[in-house]
Amino acid sequence: MKTRLSLSKSVLSIYAYGLIILMLIPMAALVPISFGDSATMSALPEHFSLRWYREVLGGSQWREAFSWSLITSCLATLMSTVIGYLGAYLLVHSSSKMKGVLEIILLMPVMVPTVIVAFSTYILSNWLPAESNWLLIAVGQALLGLPIATLIIAAGLRDIDISIIRAAISLGGKRHQIFLWIILPMARHGIVSAAALSFLIAFDELLVALFLTKPGLETLPLRIYDAVTYELTPAIAVVSVFLMALIALALIVGNCLKSRGTRGVPPDAQFIARGK
């Protein structure tokens, strides 16, 4: 029996590692491509060079695209997280009969195709000055991240014991004090997770930017799309390597912060916190 169990565990481990390696191979292949010297993409370049790294880092188009993506994504993250928190608070604590309607409205962007959200922001741009297109891109990105942010924050708010909030109210705590000193610390993991996922959704979004682009306004996914369509040079691999490195760095920093947060906490308390 033990032999069968250990054998099944070994087979499952091999299967899992095989799937991980299979998924990592396409991304790993981008690394040698990025060091190619020729103008065409090759998995095994004849000569290695930093030519395309200099092209990307020194090219104004890639820098401006990254800057616009960063600006619109940060603004979209702020909007989706704030509105998501307000909506999640109402969904968790409200006893109104309209709560179901509110939930449908908040989750609507994820129920319809992304192109519908992009087209609606495009229609809205016809009523506003062309200079506000970057703001509309952020609004469209925020709409796409809003349902995810709402669900994650609502899950975190449901874990908060309502008796703690009632005790704070009975002791004379004001609304802003209860939010800053009780709700925010206890729901911070859900809020941070919602903000992180909203940022990733916004940063990776293409269709909204495709509808609202104009000369001088191009996000990084749109710049990559244009490069794949019209150029197809190793510069795309360079940008992909940079993005993978940034994501890996963010994961490492997140794990370090998580380990620092649990350092010094007794194992029993950590077990109880995980159970909650």
PDB file of C-alpha atoms in Angstrom:
ATOM      1  CA  MET A   1       0.000   0.000   0.000  1.00  0.00           C
ATOM      2  CA  LYS A   2       2.790   2.380   0.932  1.00  0.00           C
ATOM      3  CA  THR A   3       4.682   1.437  -2.215  1.00  0.00           C
ATOM      4  CA  ARG A   4       1.660   2.255  -4.389  1.00  0.00           C
ATOM      5  CA  LEU A   5       1.147   5.546  -2.566  1.00  0.00           C
ATOM      6  CA  SER A   6       4.766   6.611  -2.981  1.00  0.00           C
ATOM      7  CA  LEU A   7       4.693   5.537  -6.641  1.00  0.00           C
ATOM      8  CA  SER A   8       1.557   7.579  -7.332  1.00  0.00           C
ATOM      9  CA  LYS A   9       3.125  10.595  -5.609  1.00  0.00           C
ATOM     10  CA  SER A  10       6.255  10.230  -7.744  1.00  0.00           C
ATOM     11  CA  VAL A  11       4.217   9.982 -10.952  1.00  0.00           C
ATOM     12  CA  LEU A  12       2.135  13.019  -9.952  1.00  0.00           C
ATOM     13  CA  SER A  13       5.289  15.021  -9.140  1.00  0.00           C
ATOM     14  CA  ILE A  14       6.880  14.113 -12.484  1.00  0.00           C
ATOM     15  CA  TYR A  15       3.655  15.054 -14.285  1.00  0.00           C
ATOM     16  CA  ALA A  16       3.426  18.394 -12.462  1.00  0.00           C
ATOM     17  CA  TYR A  17       7.080  19.301 -13.086  1.00  0.00           C
ATOM     18  CA  GLY A  18       6.712  18.246 -16.712  1.00  0.00           C
ATOM     19  CA  LEU A  19       3.755  20.620 -17.168  1.00  0.00           C
ATOM     20  CA  ILE A  20       5.664  23.469 -15.500  1.00  0.00           C
ATOM     21  CA  ILE A  21       8.684  22.923 -17.751  1.00  0.00           C
ATOM     22  CA  LEU A  22       6.429  22.694 -20.815  1.00  0.00           C
ATOM     23  CA  MET A  23       4.851  26.062 -19.960  1.00  0.00           C
ATOM     24  CA  LEU A  24       8.223  27.698 -19.249  1.00  0.00           C
ATOM     25  CA  ILE A  25       9.913  26.580 -22.489  1.00  0.00           C
ATOM     26  CA  PRO A  26       8.245  29.268 -24.714  1.00  0.00           C
ATOM     27  CA  MET A  27       9.188  32.008 -22.262  1.00  0.00           C
ATOM     28  CA  ALA A  28      12.726  30.692 -21.794  1.00  0.00           C
ATOM     29  CA  ALA A  29      13.173  30.639 -25.583  1.00  0.00           C
ATOM     30  CA  LEU A  30      12.755  34.417 -25.630  1.00  0.00           C
ATOM     31  CA  VAL A  31      16.028  34.931 -23.729  1.00  0.00           C
ATOM     32  CA  PRO A  32      18.429  33.770 -26.490  1.00  0.00           C
ATOM     33  CA  ILE A  33      16.226  35.426 -29.113  1.00  0.00           C
ATOM     34  CA  SER A  34      16.639  38.771 -27.334  1.00  0.00           C
ATOM     35  CA  PHE A  35      20.441  38.547 -27.665  1.00  0.00           C
ATOM     36  CA  GLY A  36      20.347  37.983 -31.416  1.00  0.00           C
ATOM     37  CA  ASP A  37      22.261  40.293 -33.727  1.00  0.00           C
ATOM     38  CA  SER A  38      20.158  39.956 -36.882  1.00  0.00           C
ATOM     39  CA  ALA A  39      16.964  41.819 -37.735  1.00  0.00           C
ATOM     40  CA  THR A  40      14.962  38.593 -37.744  1.00  0.00           C
ATOM     41  CA  MET A  41      13.964  36.433 -34.803  1.00  0.00           C
ATOM     42  CA  SER A  42      15.851  33.177 -34.324  1.00  0.00           C
ATOM     43  CA  ALA A  43      15.724  30.775 -31.376  1.00  0.00           C
ATOM     44  CA  LEU A  44      19.448  30.025 -31.850  1.00  0.00           C
ATOM     45  CA  PRO A  45      21.103  33.203 -33.170  1.00  0.00           C
ATOM     46  CA  GLU A  46      24.479  32.868 -34.895  1.00  0.00           C
ATOM     47  CA  HIS A  47      25.945  35.905 -33.140  1.00  0.00           C
ATOM     48  CA  PHE A  48      25.020  37.233 -29.713  1.00  0.00           C
ATOM     49  CA  SER A  49      24.779  40.960 -29.172  1.00  0.00           C
ATOM     50  CA  LEU A  50      23.135  43.662 -27.041  1.00  0.00           C
ATOM     51  CA  ARG A  51      21.965  45.435 -30.188  1.00  0.00           C
ATOM     52  CA  TRP A  52      18.244  45.111 -29.488  1.00  0.00           C
ATOM     53  CA  TYR A  53      18.625  45.938 -25.817  1.00  0.00           C
ATOM     54  CA  ARG A  54      20.211  49.233 -26.873  1.00  0.00           C
ATOM     55  CA  GLU A  55      17.433  49.654 -29.441  1.00  0.00           C
ATOM     56  CA  VAL A  56      14.686  49.231 -26.839  1.00  0.00           C
ATOM     57  CA  LEU A  57      16.330  51.185 -24.018  1.00  0.00           C
ATOM     58  CA  GLY A  58      17.442  53.968 -26.336  1.00  0.00           C
ATOM     59  CA  GLY A  59      14.306  54.119 -28.458  1.00  0.00           C
ATOM     60  CA  SER A  60      11.801  56.795 -27.537  1.00  0.00           C
ATOM     61  CA  GLN A  61       8.822  54.791 -28.829  1.00  0.00           C
ATOM     62  CA  TRP A  62       9.304  51.944 -26.353  1.00  0.00           C
ATOM     63  CA  ARG A  63       9.993  54.308 -23.450  1.00  0.00           C
ATOM     64  CA  GLU A  64       6.919  56.410 -24.177  1.00  0.00           C
ATOM     65  CA  ALA A  65       4.749  53.297 -24.567  1.00  0.00           C
ATOM     66  CA  PHE A  66       5.944  51.977 -21.210  1.00  0.00           C
ATOM     67  CA  SER A  67       5.331  55.380 -19.596  1.00  0.00           C
ATOM     68  CA  TRP A  68       1.775  55.592 -20.947  1.00  0.00           C
ATOM     69  CA  SER A  69       1.043  52.040 -19.795  1.00  0.00           C
ATOM     70  CA  LEU A  70       2.371  52.845 -16.341  1.00  0.00           C
ATOM     71  CA  ILE A  71       0.301  56.045 -16.072  1.00  0.00           C
ATOM     72  CA  THR A  72      -2.978  54.545 -17.275  1.00  0.00           C
ATOM     73  CA  SER A  73      -2.503  51.321 -15.281  1.00  0.00           C
ATOM     74  CA  CYS A  74      -1.796  53.148 -12.005  1.00  0.00           C
ATOM     75  CA  LEU A  75      -4.828  55.387 -12.482  1.00  0.00           C
ATOM     76  CA  ALA A  76      -7.007  52.403 -13.449  1.00  0.00           C
ATOM     77  CA  THR A  77      -5.785  50.476 -10.394  1.00  0.00           C
ATOM     78  CA  LEU A  78      -6.674  53.376  -8.121  1.00  0.00           C
ATOM     79  CA  MET A  79     -10.169  53.705  -9.589  1.00  0.00           C
ATOM     80  CA  SER A  80     -10.979  49.985  -9.632  1.00  0.00           C
ATOM     81  CA  THR A  81      -9.670  49.445  -6.093  1.00  0.00           C
ATOM     82  CA  VAL A  82     -11.516  52.406  -4.566  1.00  0.00           C
ATOM     83  CA  ILE A  83     -14.798  51.718  -6.374  1.00  0.00           C
ATOM     84  CA  GLY A  84     -14.351  47.995  -5.761  1.00  0.00           C
ATOM     85  CA  TYR A  85     -13.966  48.577  -2.027  1.00  0.00           C
ATOM     86  CA  LEU A  86     -17.089  50.735  -1.877  1.00  0.00           C
ATOM     87  CA  GLY A  87     -19.065  48.191  -3.871  1.00  0.00           C
ATOM     88  CA  ALA A  88     -17.733  45.281  -1.805  1.00  0.00           C
ATOM     89  CA  TYR A  89     -18.623  47.076   1.432  1.00  0.00           C
ATOM     90  CA  LEU A  90     -22.189  47.535   0.229  1.00  0.00           C
ATOM     91  CA  LEU A  91     -22.432  43.924  -0.929  1.00  0.00           C
ATOM     92  CA  VAL A  92     -21.192  42.593   2.415  1.00  0.00           C
ATOM     93  CA  HIS A  93     -22.952  44.911   4.876  1.00  0.00           C
ATOM     94  CA  SER A  94     -26.008  46.212   3.039  1.00  0.00           C
ATOM     95  CA  SER A  95     -29.409  44.619   3.614  1.00  0.00           C
ATOM     96  CA  SER A  96     -31.083  46.477   0.746  1.00  0.00           C
ATOM     97  CA  LYS A  97     -33.214  44.611  -1.766  1.00  0.00           C
ATOM     98  CA  MET A  98     -31.215  46.308  -4.514  1.00  0.00           C
ATOM     99  CA  LYS A  99     -28.021  44.537  -3.462  1.00  0.00           C
ATOM    100  CA  GLY A 100     -28.491  41.916  -6.173  1.00  0.00           C
ATOM    101  CA  VAL A 101     -28.858  44.601  -8.828  1.00  0.00           C
ATOM    102  CA  LEU A 102     -25.702  46.323  -7.556  1.00  0.00           C
ATOM    103  CA  GLU A 103     -23.787  43.057  -7.734  1.00  0.00           C
ATOM    104  CA  ILE A 104     -24.865  42.523 -11.349  1.00  0.00           C
ATOM    105  CA  ILE A 105     -23.809  46.079 -12.253  1.00  0.00           C
ATOM    106  CA  LEU A 106     -20.388  45.667 -10.619  1.00  0.00           C
ATOM    107  CA  LEU A 107     -19.783  42.308 -12.300  1.00  0.00           C
ATOM    108  CA  MET A 108     -21.166  43.379 -15.691  1.00  0.00           C
ATOM    109  CA  PRO A 109     -17.763  44.206 -17.296  1.00  0.00           C
ATOM    110  CA  VAL A 110     -16.628  40.608 -16.848  1.00  0.00           C
ATOM    111  CA  MET A 111     -19.904  39.217 -18.247  1.00  0.00           C
ATOM    112  CA  VAL A 112     -19.660  40.982 -21.596  1.00  0.00           C
ATOM    113  CA  PRO A 113     -16.883  40.678 -24.213  1.00  0.00           C
ATOM    114  CA  THR A 114     -13.954  43.036 -23.722  1.00  0.00           C
ATOM    115  CA  VAL A 115     -14.601  44.560 -27.141  1.00  0.00           C
ATOM    116  CA  ILE A 116     -17.955  45.862 -25.862  1.00  0.00           C
ATOM    117  CA  VAL A 117     -16.210  47.733 -23.033  1.00  0.00           C
ATOM    118  CA  ALA A 118     -13.635  49.059 -25.504  1.00  0.00           C
ATOM    119  CA  PHE A 119     -16.316  50.191 -27.963  1.00  0.00           C
ATOM    120  CA  SER A 120     -18.317  51.929 -25.221  1.00  0.00           C
ATOM    121  CA  THR A 121     -15.263  53.936 -24.160  1.00  0.00           C
ATOM    122  CA  TYR A 122     -14.692  54.791 -27.821  1.00  0.00           C
ATOM    123  CA  ILE A 123     -18.266  56.127 -28.107  1.00  0.00           C
ATOM    124  CA  LEU A 124     -17.669  58.176 -24.961  1.00  0.00           C
ATOM    125  CA  SER A 125     -14.473  59.619 -26.464  1.00  0.00           C
ATOM    126  CA  ASN A 126     -16.515  61.206 -29.278  1.00  0.00           C
ATOM    127  CA  TRP A 127     -18.141  63.501 -26.706  1.00  0.00           C
ATOM    128  CA  LEU A 128     -14.878  64.516 -25.028  1.00  0.00           C
ATOM    129  CA  PRO A 129     -11.735  66.324 -26.208  1.00  0.00           C
ATOM    130  CA  ALA A 130      -9.080  64.195 -27.896  1.00  0.00           C
ATOM    131  CA  GLU A 131      -6.634  65.131 -25.132  1.00  0.00           C
ATOM    132  CA  SER A 132      -8.680  63.049 -22.672  1.00  0.00           C
ATOM    133  CA  ASN A 133      -8.157  59.758 -24.518  1.00  0.00           C
ATOM    134  CA  TRP A 134      -5.486  58.637 -22.049  1.00  0.00           C
ATOM    135  CA  LEU A 135      -7.981  59.152 -19.232  1.00  0.00           C
ATOM    136  CA  LEU A 136     -10.616  57.117 -21.082  1.00  0.00           C
ATOM    137  CA  ILE A 137      -8.086  54.317 -21.562  1.00  0.00           C
ATOM    138  CA  ALA A 138      -7.621  54.275 -17.799  1.00  0.00           C
ATOM    139  CA  VAL A 139     -11.413  54.261 -17.297  1.00  0.00           C
ATOM    140  CA  GLY A 140     -11.807  51.297 -19.665  1.00  0.00           C
ATOM    141  CA  GLN A 141      -8.990  49.430 -17.916  1.00  0.00           C
ATOM    142  CA  ALA A 142     -10.573  50.178 -14.540  1.00  0.00           C
ATOM    143  CA  LEU A 143     -13.899  48.767 -15.730  1.00  0.00           C
ATOM    144  CA  LEU A 144     -12.202  45.506 -16.684  1.00  0.00           C
ATOM    145  CA  GLY A 145     -10.476  45.217 -13.308  1.00  0.00           C
ATOM    146  CA  LEU A 146     -13.469  46.318 -11.230  1.00  0.00           C
ATOM    147  CA  PRO A 147     -15.267  42.924 -10.984  1.00  0.00           C
ATOM    148  CA  ILE A 148     -12.105  41.120  -9.846  1.00  0.00           C
ATOM    149  CA  ALA A 149     -11.286  43.839  -7.311  1.00  0.00           C
ATOM    150  CA  THR A 150     -14.831  43.795  -5.943  1.00  0.00           C
ATOM    151  CA  LEU A 151     -14.896  40.020  -5.466  1.00  0.00           C
ATOM    152  CA  ILE A 152     -11.475  39.862  -3.801  1.00  0.00           C
ATOM    153  CA  ILE A 153     -12.147  42.764  -1.425  1.00  0.00           C
ATOM    154  CA  ALA A 154     -15.607  41.405  -0.584  1.00  0.00           C
ATOM    155  CA  ALA A 155     -14.023  38.071   0.375  1.00  0.00           C
ATOM    156  CA  GLY A 156     -11.637  39.904   2.694  1.00  0.00           C
ATOM    157  CA  LEU A 157     -14.404  41.987   4.273  1.00  0.00           C
ATOM    158  CA  ARG A 158     -16.485  38.883   4.989  1.00  0.00           C
ATOM    159  CA  ASP A 159     -13.654  37.528   7.153  1.00  0.00           C
ATOM    160  CA  ILE A 160     -13.857  40.527   9.485  1.00  0.00           C
ATOM    161  CA  ASP A 161     -15.829  39.791  12.639  1.00  0.00           C
ATOM    162  CA  ILE A 162     -18.704  42.280  12.742  1.00  0.00           C
ATOM    163  CA  SER A 163     -18.621  42.246  16.553  1.00  0.00           C
ATOM    164  CA  ILE A 164     -15.231  44.003  16.451  1.00  0.00           C
ATOM    165  CA  ILE A 165     -16.719  46.859  14.433  1.00  0.00           C
ATOM    166  CA  ARG A 166     -19.717  47.054  16.775  1.00  0.00           C
ATOM    167  CA  ALA A 167     -17.402  47.190  19.765  1.00  0.00           C
ATOM    168  CA  ALA A 168     -15.468  50.066  18.173  1.00  0.00           C
ATOM    169  CA  ILE A 169     -18.720  51.942  17.508  1.00  0.00           C
ATOM    170  CA  SER A 170     -19.887  51.400  21.086  1.00  0.00           C
ATOM    171  CA  LEU A 171     -16.588  52.821  22.340  1.00  0.00           C
ATOM    172  CA  GLY A 172     -17.179  56.034  20.411  1.00  0.00           C
ATOM    173  CA  GLY A 173     -15.133  55.340  17.309  1.00  0.00           C
ATOM    174  CA  LYS A 174     -15.899  57.509  14.291  1.00  0.00           C
ATOM    175  CA  ARG A 175     -16.329  56.094  10.803  1.00  0.00           C
ATOM    176  CA  HIS A 176     -12.944  57.225   9.516  1.00  0.00           C
ATOM    177  CA  GLN A 177     -11.231  55.923  12.662  1.00  0.00           C
ATOM    178  CA  ILE A 178     -12.907  52.518  12.317  1.00  0.00           C
ATOM    179  CA  PHE A 179     -11.898  52.354   8.677  1.00  0.00           C
ATOM    180  CA  LEU A 180      -8.265  53.397   9.249  1.00  0.00           C
ATOM    181  CA  TRP A 181      -7.555  51.431  12.423  1.00  0.00           C
ATOM    182  CA  ILE A 182      -9.788  48.348  12.136  1.00  0.00           C
ATOM    183  CA  ILE A 183     -11.167  47.617   8.664  1.00  0.00           C
ATOM    184  CA  LEU A 184      -8.130  48.653   6.610  1.00  0.00           C
ATOM    185  CA  PRO A 185      -5.527  46.641   8.584  1.00  0.00           C
ATOM    186  CA  MET A 186      -7.742  43.544   8.678  1.00  0.00           C
ATOM    187  CA  ALA A 187      -8.662  43.740   4.980  1.00  0.00           C
ATOM    188  CA  ARG A 188      -5.294  44.968   3.713  1.00  0.00           C
ATOM    189  CA  HIS A 189      -4.294  41.646   2.170  1.00  0.00           C
ATOM    190  CA  GLY A 190      -7.472  41.529   0.092  1.00  0.00           C
ATOM    191  CA  ILE A 191      -7.122  45.179  -0.919  1.00  0.00           C
ATOM    192  CA  VAL A 192      -3.466  44.764  -1.922  1.00  0.00           C
ATOM    193  CA  SER A 193      -4.280  41.585  -3.869  1.00  0.00           C
ATOM    194  CA  ALA A 194      -7.156  43.344  -5.631  1.00  0.00           C
ATOM    195  CA  ALA A 195      -4.915  46.290  -6.520  1.00  0.00           C
ATOM    196  CA  ALA A 196      -2.171  43.989  -7.829  1.00  0.00           C
ATOM    197  CA  LEU A 197      -4.534  41.997 -10.046  1.00  0.00           C
ATOM    198  CA  SER A 198      -6.235  45.183 -11.267  1.00  0.00           C
ATOM    199  CA  PHE A 199      -2.829  46.590 -12.220  1.00  0.00           C
ATOM    200  CA  LEU A 200      -1.903  43.443 -14.136  1.00  0.00           C
ATOM    201  CA  ILE A 201      -5.236  43.468 -15.990  1.00  0.00           C
ATOM    202  CA  ALA A 202      -4.839  47.149 -16.863  1.00  0.00           C
ATOM    203  CA  PHE A 203      -1.185  46.864 -17.879  1.00  0.00           C
ATOM    204  CA  ASP A 204      -1.915  43.893 -20.157  1.00  0.00           C
ATOM    205  CA  GLU A 205      -5.036  45.385 -21.770  1.00  0.00           C
ATOM    206  CA  LEU A 206      -4.952  45.903 -25.543  1.00  0.00           C
ATOM    207  CA  LEU A 207      -8.443  46.401 -26.997  1.00  0.00           C
ATOM    208  CA  VAL A 208      -9.338  49.625 -25.137  1.00  0.00           C
ATOM    209  CA  ALA A 209      -6.029  51.203 -26.163  1.00  0.00           C
ATOM    210  CA  LEU A 210      -6.540  49.953 -29.725  1.00  0.00           C
ATOM    211  CA  PHE A 211      -9.851  51.832 -29.960  1.00  0.00           C
ATOM    212  CA  LEU A 212      -8.568  55.028 -28.339  1.00  0.00           C
ATOM    213  CA  THR A 213      -5.031  55.314 -29.653  1.00  0.00           C
ATOM    214  CA  LYS A 214      -3.860  58.465 -31.405  1.00  0.00           C
ATOM    215  CA  PRO A 215      -0.476  59.867 -32.474  1.00  0.00           C
ATOM    216  CA  GLY A 216       1.672  60.228 -29.369  1.00  0.00           C
ATOM    217  CA  LEU A 217      -0.547  57.947 -27.279  1.00  0.00           C
ATOM    218  CA  GLU A 218       0.458  54.286 -27.437  1.00  0.00           C
ATOM    219  CA  THR A 219       0.507  51.818 -24.558  1.00  0.00           C
ATOM    220  CA  LEU A 220       3.043  49.006 -24.304  1.00  0.00           C
ATOM    221  CA  PRO A 221       0.675  46.162 -25.357  1.00  0.00           C
ATOM    222  CA  LEU A 222      -0.339  48.229 -28.375  1.00  0.00           C
ATOM    223  CA  ARG A 223       3.317  48.916 -29.212  1.00  0.00           C
ATOM    224  CA  ILE A 224       4.056  45.179 -28.977  1.00  0.00           C
ATOM    225  CA  TYR A 225       1.041  44.432 -31.184  1.00  0.00           C
ATOM    226  CA  ASP A 226       2.258  46.876 -33.827  1.00  0.00           C
ATOM    227  CA  ALA A 227       5.781  45.450 -33.630  1.00  0.00           C
ATOM    228  CA  VAL A 228       4.496  41.886 -34.074  1.00  0.00           C
ATOM    229  CA  THR A 229       2.277  42.946 -36.984  1.00  0.00           C
ATOM    230  CA  TYR A 230       4.675  45.169 -38.938  1.00  0.00           C
ATOM    231  CA  GLU A 231       8.231  44.571 -37.699  1.00  0.00           C
ATOM    232  CA  LEU A 232       8.736  41.219 -35.893  1.00  0.00           C
ATOM    233  CA  THR A 233      12.241  41.982 -34.658  1.00  0.00           C
ATOM    234  CA  PRO A 234      14.049  40.666 -31.539  1.00  0.00           C
ATOM    235  CA  ALA A 235      13.038  43.917 -29.818  1.00  0.00           C
ATOM    236  CA  ILE A 236       9.774  42.146 -28.909  1.00  0.00           C
ATOM    237  CA  ALA A 237      11.764  39.427 -27.137  1.00  0.00           C
ATOM    238  CA  VAL A 238      13.751  42.080 -25.272  1.00  0.00           C
ATOM    239  CA  VAL A 239      10.576  43.726 -23.977  1.00  0.00           C
ATOM    240  CA  SER A 240       9.178  40.308 -23.021  1.00  0.00           C
ATOM    241  CA  VAL A 241      12.348  39.466 -21.068  1.00  0.00           C
ATOM    242  CA  PHE A 242      12.141  42.795 -19.239  1.00  0.00           C
ATOM    243  CA  LEU A 243       8.501  42.168 -18.320  1.00  0.00           C
ATOM    244  CA  MET A 244       9.247  38.639 -17.093  1.00  0.00           C
ATOM    245  CA  ALA A 245      12.107  39.995 -14.979  1.00  0.00           C
ATOM    246  CA  LEU A 246       9.847  42.661 -13.467  1.00  0.00           C
ATOM    247  CA  ILE A 247       7.164  40.078 -12.639  1.00  0.00           C
ATOM    248  CA  ALA A 248       9.745  37.751 -11.081  1.00  0.00           C
ATOM    249  CA  LEU A 249      11.131  40.641  -9.036  1.00  0.00           C
ATOM    250  CA  ALA A 250       7.631  41.572  -7.861  1.00  0.00           C
ATOM    251  CA  LEU A 251       6.984  37.969  -6.779  1.00  0.00           C
ATOM    252  CA  ILE A 252      10.278  37.826  -4.872  1.00  0.00           C
ATOM    253  CA  VAL A 253       9.562  41.124  -3.112  1.00  0.00           C
ATOM    254  CA  GLY A 254       6.033  39.945  -2.276  1.00  0.00           C
ATOM    255  CA  ASN A 255       7.333  36.717  -0.761  1.00  0.00           C
ATOM    256  CA  CYS A 256       9.948  38.627   1.241  1.00  0.00           C
ATOM    257  CA  LEU A 257       7.326  41.019   2.615  1.00  0.00           C
ATOM    258  CA  LYS A 258       5.056  38.081   3.456  1.00  0.00           C
ATOM    259  CA  SER A 259       7.834  36.285   5.319  1.00  0.00           C
ATOM    260  CA  ARG A 260       8.702  39.468   7.203  1.00  0.00           C
ATOM    261  CA  GLY A 261       5.055  39.858   8.182  1.00  0.00           C
ATOM    262  CA  THR A 262       4.940  36.376   9.731  1.00  0.00           C
ATOM    263  CA  ARG A 263       8.415  36.535  11.307  1.00  0.00           C
ATOM    264  CA  GLY A 264       8.270  36.562  15.061  1.00  0.00           C
ATOM    265  CA  VAL A 265       4.672  35.320  15.132  1.00  0.00           C
ATOM    266  CA  PRO A 266       4.193  32.078  17.085  1.00  0.00           C
ATOM    267  CA  PRO A 267       3.430  29.016  14.900  1.00  0.00           C
ATOM    268  CA  ASP A 268       0.074  28.533  16.632  1.00  0.00           C
ATOM    269  CA  ALA A 269      -0.957  32.091  15.802  1.00  0.00           C
ATOM    270  CA  GLN A 270       0.112  31.604  12.169  1.00  0.00           C
ATOM    271  CA  PHE A 271      -1.961  28.440  11.972  1.00  0.00           C
ATOM    272  CA  ILE A 272      -5.011  30.249  13.373  1.00  0.00           C
ATOM    273  CA  ALA A 273      -4.500  33.171  10.954  1.00  0.00           C
ATOM    274  CA  ARG A 274      -4.343  30.777   7.996  1.00  0.00           C
ATOM    275  CA  GLY A 275      -7.476  29.050   9.206  1.00  0.00           C
ATOM    276  CA  LYS A 276      -9.318  32.316   9.246  1.00  0.00           C
TER     277      LYS A 276
END
